[in-house]
Amino acid sequence: DCNQNAIGNVITNDIKVFPNPSSKDFTLIVSKTNSQVEIDVTDVNGNTVYQTNELSNHNFIFGKNFLRGIYFVRVTEDGNTKTLKLVKQ
């Protein structure tokens, strides 16, 4: 259900995250409209570094100030949760 293409961008049926890895910020796009979207980003230690809960916005830009490392973005939409791995360079 989740795959990574040659440049590492994460693409699922309803969610796209790019660029991945990134040295600046990440863009997350949720393709469904009219749904509640919760975004939680944690570092490898489980600390929340970004969080939002939106009904109308389905384009998210975040991570500009993240330190280098691995992050996990948990996207909850209509009760379904997907966790994706991000790399900040």
JSON list of C-alpha atoms in Angstrom, two decimals, residues 14-87:
[
{"chain": "A", "resi": 14, "resn": "ASP", "atom": "CA", "xyz": [-4.19, 9.22, -0.80]},
{"chain": "A", "resi": 15, "resn": "ILE", "atom": "CA", "xyz": [-1.00, 10.81, 0.57]},
{"chain": "A", "resi": 16, "resn": "LYS", "atom": "CA", "xyz": [2.13, 12.25, -1.05]},
{"chain": "A", "resi": 17, "resn": "VAL", "atom": "CA", "xyz": [5.18, 13.52, 0.85]},
{"chain": "A", "resi": 18, "resn": "PHE", "atom": "CA", "xyz": [8.07, 15.15, -0.99]},
{"chain": "A", "resi": 19, "resn": "PRO", "atom": "CA", "xyz": [10.94, 15.74, -1.30]},
{"chain": "A", "resi": 20, "resn": "ASN", "atom": "CA", "xyz": [12.23, 12.86, 0.78]},
{"chain": "A", "resi": 21, "resn": "PRO", "atom": "CA", "xyz": [14.98, 13.16, 1.82]},
{"chain": "A", "resi": 22, "resn": "SER", "atom": "CA", "xyz": [14.94, 16.95, 2.17]},
{"chain": "A", "resi": 23, "resn": "SER", "atom": "CA", "xyz": [17.46, 19.55, 3.26]},
{"chain": "A", "resi": 24, "resn": "LYS", "atom": "CA", "xyz": [14.75, 22.24, 3.58]},
{"chain": "A", "resi": 25, "resn": "ASP", "atom": "CA", "xyz": [11.06, 21.51, 4.16]},
{"chain": "A", "resi": 26, "resn": "PHE", "atom": "CA", "xyz": [8.61, 18.75, 3.31]},
{"chain": "A", "resi": 27, "resn": "THR", "atom": "CA", "xyz": [5.31, 19.05, 1.47]},
{"chain": "A", "resi": 28, "resn": "LEU", "atom": "CA", "xyz": [2.51, 16.65, 2.40]},
{"chain": "A", "resi": 29, "resn": "ILE", "atom": "CA", "xyz": [-0.58, 16.48, 0.21]},
{"chain": "A", "resi": 30, "resn": "VAL", "atom": "CA", "xyz": [-3.73, 14.58, 1.13]},
{"chain": "A", "resi": 31, "resn": "SER", "atom": "CA", "xyz": [-5.80, 13.98, -2.00]},
{"chain": "A", "resi": 32, "resn": "LYS", "atom": "CA", "xyz": [-9.18, 13.42, -0.36]},
{"chain": "A", "resi": 33, "resn": "THR", "atom": "CA", "xyz": [-11.25, 16.51, 0.30]},
{"chain": "A", "resi": 34, "resn": "ASN", "atom": "CA", "xyz": [-13.88, 17.20, 2.96]},
{"chain": "A", "resi": 35, "resn": "SER", "atom": "CA", "xyz": [-12.20, 14.97, 5.49]},
{"chain": "A", "resi": 36, "resn": "GLN", "atom": "CA", "xyz": [-10.60, 15.64, 8.87]},
{"chain": "A", "resi": 37, "resn": "VAL", "atom": "CA", "xyz": [-6.81, 15.31, 8.66]},
{"chain": "A", "resi": 38, "resn": "GLU", "atom": "CA", "xyz": [-4.49, 15.03, 11.66]},
{"chain": "A", "resi": 39, "resn": "ILE", "atom": "CA", "xyz": [-0.74, 15.26, 11.17]},
{"chain": "A", "resi": 40, "resn": "ASP", "atom": "CA", "xyz": [1.73, 14.28, 13.91]},
{"chain": "A", "resi": 41, "resn": "VAL", "atom": "CA", "xyz": [5.47, 14.31, 13.24]},
{"chain": "A", "resi": 42, "resn": "THR", "atom": "CA", "xyz": [7.87, 12.77, 15.77]},
{"chain": "A", "resi": 43, "resn": "ASP", "atom": "CA", "xyz": [11.61, 12.36, 15.93]},
{"chain": "A", "resi": 44, "resn": "VAL", "atom": "CA", "xyz": [13.28, 9.00, 16.57]},
{"chain": "A", "resi": 45, "resn": "ASN", "atom": "CA", "xyz": [12.97, 9.59, 20.33]},
{"chain": "A", "resi": 46, "resn": "GLY", "atom": "CA", "xyz": [9.18, 9.96, 20.07]},
{"chain": "A", "resi": 47, "resn": "ASN", "atom": "CA", "xyz": [9.16, 13.72, 20.67]},
{"chain": "A", "resi": 48, "resn": "THR", "atom": "CA", "xyz": [6.44, 15.58, 18.76]},
{"chain": "A", "resi": 49, "resn": "VAL", "atom": "CA", "xyz": [8.04, 18.20, 16.50]},
{"chain": "A", "resi": 50, "resn": "TYR", "atom": "CA", "xyz": [5.00, 19.18, 14.41]},
{"chain": "A", "resi": 51, "resn": "GLN", "atom": "CA", "xyz": [1.28, 18.70, 14.88]},
{"chain": "A", "resi": 52, "resn": "THR", "atom": "CA", "xyz": [-1.84, 20.00, 13.19]},
{"chain": "A", "resi": 53, "resn": "ASN", "atom": "CA", "xyz": [-5.51, 19.10, 12.86]},
{"chain": "A", "resi": 54, "resn": "GLU", "atom": "CA", "xyz": [-7.31, 20.49, 9.81]},
{"chain": "A", "resi": 55, "resn": "LEU", "atom": "CA", "xyz": [-10.62, 20.07, 8.04]},
{"chain": "A", "resi": 56, "resn": "SER", "atom": "CA", "xyz": [-10.20, 22.26, 4.99]},
{"chain": "A", "resi": 57, "resn": "ASN", "atom": "CA", "xyz": [-6.43, 22.37, 4.40]},
{"chain": "A", "resi": 58, "resn": "HIS", "atom": "CA", "xyz": [-4.96, 19.33, 2.65]},
{"chain": "A", "resi": 59, "resn": "ASN", "atom": "CA", "xyz": [-1.56, 20.78, 1.72]},
{"chain": "A", "resi": 60, "resn": "PHE", "atom": "CA", "xyz": [0.96, 20.94, 4.54]},
{"chain": "A", "resi": 61, "resn": "ILE", "atom": "CA", "xyz": [4.48, 22.37, 4.49]},
{"chain": "A", "resi": 62, "resn": "PHE", "atom": "CA", "xyz": [6.66, 21.66, 7.51]},
{"chain": "A", "resi": 63, "resn": "GLY", "atom": "CA", "xyz": [10.14, 20.72, 8.64]},
{"chain": "A", "resi": 64, "resn": "LYS", "atom": "CA", "xyz": [12.15, 23.80, 7.69]},
{"chain": "A", "resi": 65, "resn": "ASN", "atom": "CA", "xyz": [13.61, 24.01, 11.20]},
{"chain": "A", "resi": 66, "resn": "PHE", "atom": "CA", "xyz": [13.97, 20.27, 11.79]},
{"chain": "A", "resi": 67, "resn": "LEU", "atom": "CA", "xyz": [17.46, 19.07, 12.69]},
{"chain": "A", "resi": 68, "resn": "ARG", "atom": "CA", "xyz": [19.11, 16.43, 10.51]},
{"chain": "A", "resi": 69, "resn": "GLY", "atom": "CA", "xyz": [17.76, 12.96, 11.20]},
{"chain": "A", "resi": 70, "resn": "ILE", "atom": "CA", "xyz": [14.87, 10.57, 10.76]},
{"chain": "A", "resi": 71, "resn": "TYR", "atom": "CA", "xyz": [11.27, 11.55, 11.46]},
{"chain": "A", "resi": 72, "resn": "PHE", "atom": "CA", "xyz": [7.97, 9.73, 11.38]},
{"chain": "A", "resi": 73, "resn": "VAL", "atom": "CA", "xyz": [4.83, 11.43, 10.13]},
{"chain": "A", "resi": 74, "resn": "ARG", "atom": "CA", "xyz": [1.53, 9.93, 11.25]},
{"chain": "A", "resi": 75, "resn": "VAL", "atom": "CA", "xyz": [-1.40, 10.94, 9.07]},
{"chain": "A", "resi": 76, "resn": "THR", "atom": "CA", "xyz": [-4.89, 10.18, 10.36]},
{"chain": "A", "resi": 77, "resn": "GLU", "atom": "CA", "xyz": [-7.71, 10.71, 7.91]},
{"chain": "A", "resi": 78, "resn": "ASP", "atom": "CA", "xyz": [-11.30, 9.57, 8.42]},
{"chain": "A", "resi": 79, "resn": "GLY", "atom": "CA", "xyz": [-10.14, 7.23, 11.19]},
{"chain": "A", "resi": 80, "resn": "ASN", "atom": "CA", "xyz": [-7.43, 5.59, 9.06]},
{"chain": "A", "resi": 81, "resn": "THR", "atom": "CA", "xyz": [-3.82, 6.08, 10.15]},
{"chain": "A", "resi": 82, "resn": "LYS", "atom": "CA", "xyz": [-0.67, 5.76, 8.05]},
{"chain": "A", "resi": 83, "resn": "THR", "atom": "CA", "xyz": [2.87, 6.29, 9.31]},
{"chain": "A", "resi": 84, "resn": "LEU", "atom": "CA", "xyz": [5.57, 7.41, 6.90]},
{"chain": "A", "resi": 85, "resn": "LYS", "atom": "CA", "xyz": [9.34, 7.81, 7.37]},
{"chain": "A", "resi": 86, "resn": "LEU", "atom": "CA", "xyz": [11.03, 11.12, 6.47]},
{"chain": "A", "resi": 87, "resn": "VAL", "atom": "CA", "xyz": [14.72, 11.95, 6.31]}
]
